[in-house]
Structure formats: C-alpha cells, structure tokens
C-alpha cells in the first residue's frame, strides 16, 4: 500500500474510515502502521482498530460519518497530513438516533500507512445535553 501522492493519502484515510464504519476490521487494520498512535476525544489512546471498536461500543450501537471535506497536504517532514471533516450520525447505546454531530479526523500518513490519527467531535456535548433533557425536572409544576 505505498502512498506517494496527496490523492493516495486522502483515499487511504477514506478507505480506513469506511472500513471502520462497516466494521471490516481486518481491512481497516491493513491501512494502519503497526506503531500508529490513535488518539480520541478526551486524550483516549487506542491500541488498534479492535480497541477503537471496543471503546466506542460503550457509547454507540452504530456510528457513521457524512463527509463534508477530505483535504490532504504535504507534511514538512515527508509524508502527508489528511483532514476529514463532517458530521456523525447513528444510534446511541440505548437505541436513540442522533445526527449532525461535528467531527474532524486528522491523519499523518506515509509509505507505511496511517502513522497517527487524532479525532475531535462534539459527541460528549450532545450526550450531556441529551442527559439534561431526559433528567427529571426539580422544578414544581404550576
């Protein structure tokens, strides 16, 4: 899987994310270098694709991505930096649907594959707002 161009780097990032969404873990793992650093919101590091699925299983039944943009750049030290951004959709652990949660995935990619993934999203804010909306009110009914 040699990656020689920005287009190939962007395609690798999308192939990886698409495989993760389908839970095609072997396919996703082939996109990732053996020593990759995978960091998720809250600074949570994951050891590999199976660990990513395990970590998200406590929050989601299913999560998918609607992409708004995939942008690839040459990295100063060689290789490429790829940004994927858009919104998340899916079902929370209790089965309630969600959509429109912003995300950004940043990848560092070289000839070995994905060396680093950093993930940012607004899922925690949405979970907090949902919990507050579902909590019983302490206000008296008038």
Tab-separated table of C-alpha atoms in Angstrom:
chain	number	residue	atom	x	y	z
A	1	UNK	CA	0.000	0.000	0.000
A	2	UNK	CA	2.590	2.597	-0.964
A	3	UNK	CA	1.289	6.139	-0.618
A	4	UNK	CA	3.098	8.549	-2.916
A	5	UNK	CA	0.642	11.392	-3.520
A	6	UNK	CA	-1.840	13.563	-1.637
A	7	UNK	CA	-4.699	11.877	-3.520
A	8	UNK	CA	-3.480	8.428	-2.450
A	9	UNK	CA	-3.181	9.624	1.169
A	10	UNK	CA	-6.732	11.016	1.103
A	11	UNK	CA	-8.013	7.772	-0.445
A	12	UNK	CA	-6.280	5.717	2.266
A	13	UNK	CA	-7.873	7.796	5.047
A	14	UNK	CA	-11.327	7.361	3.476
A	15	UNK	CA	-10.774	3.627	2.894
A	16	UNK	CA	-9.832	3.236	6.567
A	17	UNK	CA	-12.820	5.236	7.853
A	18	UNK	CA	-15.224	3.420	5.521
A	19	UNK	CA	-13.865	0.040	6.686
A	20	UNK	CA	-14.233	1.092	10.336
A	21	UNK	CA	-17.853	2.109	9.729
A	22	UNK	CA	-18.587	-1.296	8.151
A	23	UNK	CA	-16.652	-2.992	10.982
A	24	UNK	CA	-14.351	-4.584	8.392
A	25	UNK	CA	-11.577	-4.591	10.982
A	26	UNK	CA	-9.026	-6.614	9.001
A	27	UNK	CA	-9.361	-4.194	6.087
A	28	UNK	CA	-9.078	-1.188	8.416
A	29	UNK	CA	-6.039	-2.670	10.185
A	30	UNK	CA	-4.213	-3.017	6.857
A	31	UNK	CA	-4.420	0.787	6.498
A	32	UNK	CA	-2.692	1.444	9.829
A	33	UNK	CA	1.047	1.212	10.561
A	34	UNK	CA	1.967	-1.233	13.332
A	35	UNK	CA	3.190	1.556	15.626
A	36	UNK	CA	0.396	4.043	14.888
A	37	UNK	CA	-0.746	6.470	17.581
A	38	UNK	CA	-4.570	6.647	17.671
A	39	UNK	CA	-5.953	9.396	19.932
A	40	UNK	CA	-9.646	10.062	20.541
A	41	UNK	CA	-11.607	12.782	22.380
A	42	UNK	CA	-10.528	13.206	25.971
A	43	UNK	CA	-6.999	12.095	25.090
A	44	UNK	CA	-8.001	8.416	24.998
A	45	UNK	CA	-5.369	6.392	23.168
A	46	UNK	CA	-6.363	3.201	21.402
A	47	UNK	CA	-4.005	0.303	20.675
A	48	UNK	CA	-5.557	-0.612	17.321
A	49	UNK	CA	-8.795	-0.941	15.410
A	50	UNK	CA	-10.290	-3.601	17.720
A	51	UNK	CA	-9.600	-1.312	20.692
A	52	UNK	CA	-11.329	1.565	18.884
A	53	UNK	CA	-14.466	-0.552	18.374
A	54	UNK	CA	-14.366	-1.708	21.993
A	55	UNK	CA	-14.045	1.873	23.237
A	56	UNK	CA	-16.929	3.175	21.144
A	57	UNK	CA	-19.199	0.227	21.995
A	58	UNK	CA	-19.975	1.720	25.400
A	59	UNK	CA	-21.454	4.807	23.702
A	60	UNK	CA	-22.863	3.767	20.343
A	61	UNK	CA	-24.813	0.932	18.757
A	62	UNK	CA	-23.732	2.349	15.424
A	63	UNK	CA	-21.893	5.438	14.246
A	64	UNK	CA	-21.342	6.636	10.687
A	65	UNK	CA	-19.896	9.701	9.022
A	66	UNK	CA	-21.246	12.149	6.463
A	67	UNK	CA	-18.174	13.772	4.907
A	68	UNK	CA	-18.104	17.476	4.086
A	69	UNK	CA	-14.437	17.550	3.062
A	70	UNK	CA	-11.289	15.465	2.801
A	71	UNK	CA	-8.158	17.592	2.422
A	72	UNK	CA	-4.592	16.312	2.011
A	73	UNK	CA	-1.373	18.272	2.396
A	74	UNK	CA	2.332	17.530	2.120
A	75	UNK	CA	3.848	17.171	5.603
A	76	UNK	CA	7.023	19.201	6.234
A	77	UNK	CA	8.980	16.109	7.357
A	78	UNK	CA	7.696	13.949	4.497
A	79	UNK	CA	4.507	12.016	4.035
A	80	UNK	CA	1.107	13.640	4.213
A	81	UNK	CA	-1.425	15.150	6.595
A	82	UNK	CA	-5.083	14.438	5.809
A	83	UNK	CA	-8.094	16.118	7.405
A	84	UNK	CA	-11.542	14.516	7.141
A	85	UNK	CA	-14.448	16.544	8.477
A	86	UNK	CA	-18.198	16.353	8.539
A	87	UNK	CA	-20.939	15.099	10.835
A	88	UNK	CA	-21.646	11.893	12.713
A	89	UNK	CA	-24.929	10.005	12.620
A	90	UNK	CA	-26.039	6.785	14.256
A	91	UNK	CA	-27.666	5.355	17.366
A	92	UNK	CA	-26.695	5.855	20.989
A	93	UNK	CA	-26.248	2.776	23.162
A	94	UNK	CA	-29.944	2.941	24.201
A	95	UNK	CA	-31.074	2.934	20.557
A	96	UNK	CA	-31.967	6.628	20.276
A	97	UNK	CA	-30.891	8.091	16.916
A	98	UNK	CA	-28.550	11.037	16.550
A	99	UNK	CA	-27.202	13.117	13.679
A	100	UNK	CA	-25.365	16.339	12.994
A	101	UNK	CA	-22.512	15.867	15.480
A	102	UNK	CA	-19.442	17.621	14.083
A	103	UNK	CA	-16.178	15.676	13.695
A	104	UNK	CA	-12.637	16.178	12.449
A	105	UNK	CA	-10.188	13.314	11.936
A	106	UNK	CA	-6.556	14.270	11.336
A	107	UNK	CA	-4.184	11.679	9.902
A	108	UNK	CA	-0.437	11.544	9.422
A	109	UNK	CA	0.272	9.119	6.578
A	110	UNK	CA	3.461	7.837	4.989
A	111	UNK	CA	4.553	4.821	2.972
A	112	UNK	CA	3.773	2.533	5.925
A	113	UNK	CA	0.166	3.746	6.147
A	114	UNK	CA	-1.591	5.735	8.848
A	115	UNK	CA	1.003	6.696	11.462
A	116	UNK	CA	-1.232	8.905	13.572
A	117	UNK	CA	-4.939	9.610	13.919
A	118	UNK	CA	-6.325	12.400	16.091
A	119	UNK	CA	-10.100	12.579	16.469
A	120	UNK	CA	-12.217	15.513	17.628
A	121	UNK	CA	-16.010	15.591	17.828
A	122	UNK	CA	-18.915	17.123	19.726
A	123	UNK	CA	-20.403	13.797	20.900
A	124	UNK	CA	-19.774	14.480	24.604
A	125	UNK	CA	-21.607	17.800	24.414
A	126	UNK	CA	-24.562	16.105	22.713
A	127	UNK	CA	-24.629	13.326	25.337
A	128	UNK	CA	-24.632	15.906	28.149
A	129	UNK	CA	-27.430	17.933	26.550
A	130	UNK	CA	-29.445	14.755	25.992
A	131	UNK	CA	-28.939	13.620	29.596
A	132	UNK	CA	-30.082	17.021	30.873
A	133	UNK	CA	-33.182	16.901	28.668
A	134	UNK	CA	-34.063	13.391	29.894
A	135	UNK	CA	-33.430	14.117	33.595
A	136	UNK	CA	-36.499	14.606	35.777
A	137	UNK	CA	-37.115	18.257	36.476
A	138	UNK	CA	-36.780	19.504	40.044
A	139	UNK	CA	-38.982	22.499	39.239
A	140	UNK	CA	-42.516	22.369	40.658
A	141	UNK	CA	-45.290	22.038	38.119
A	142	UNK	CA	-47.573	25.090	38.104
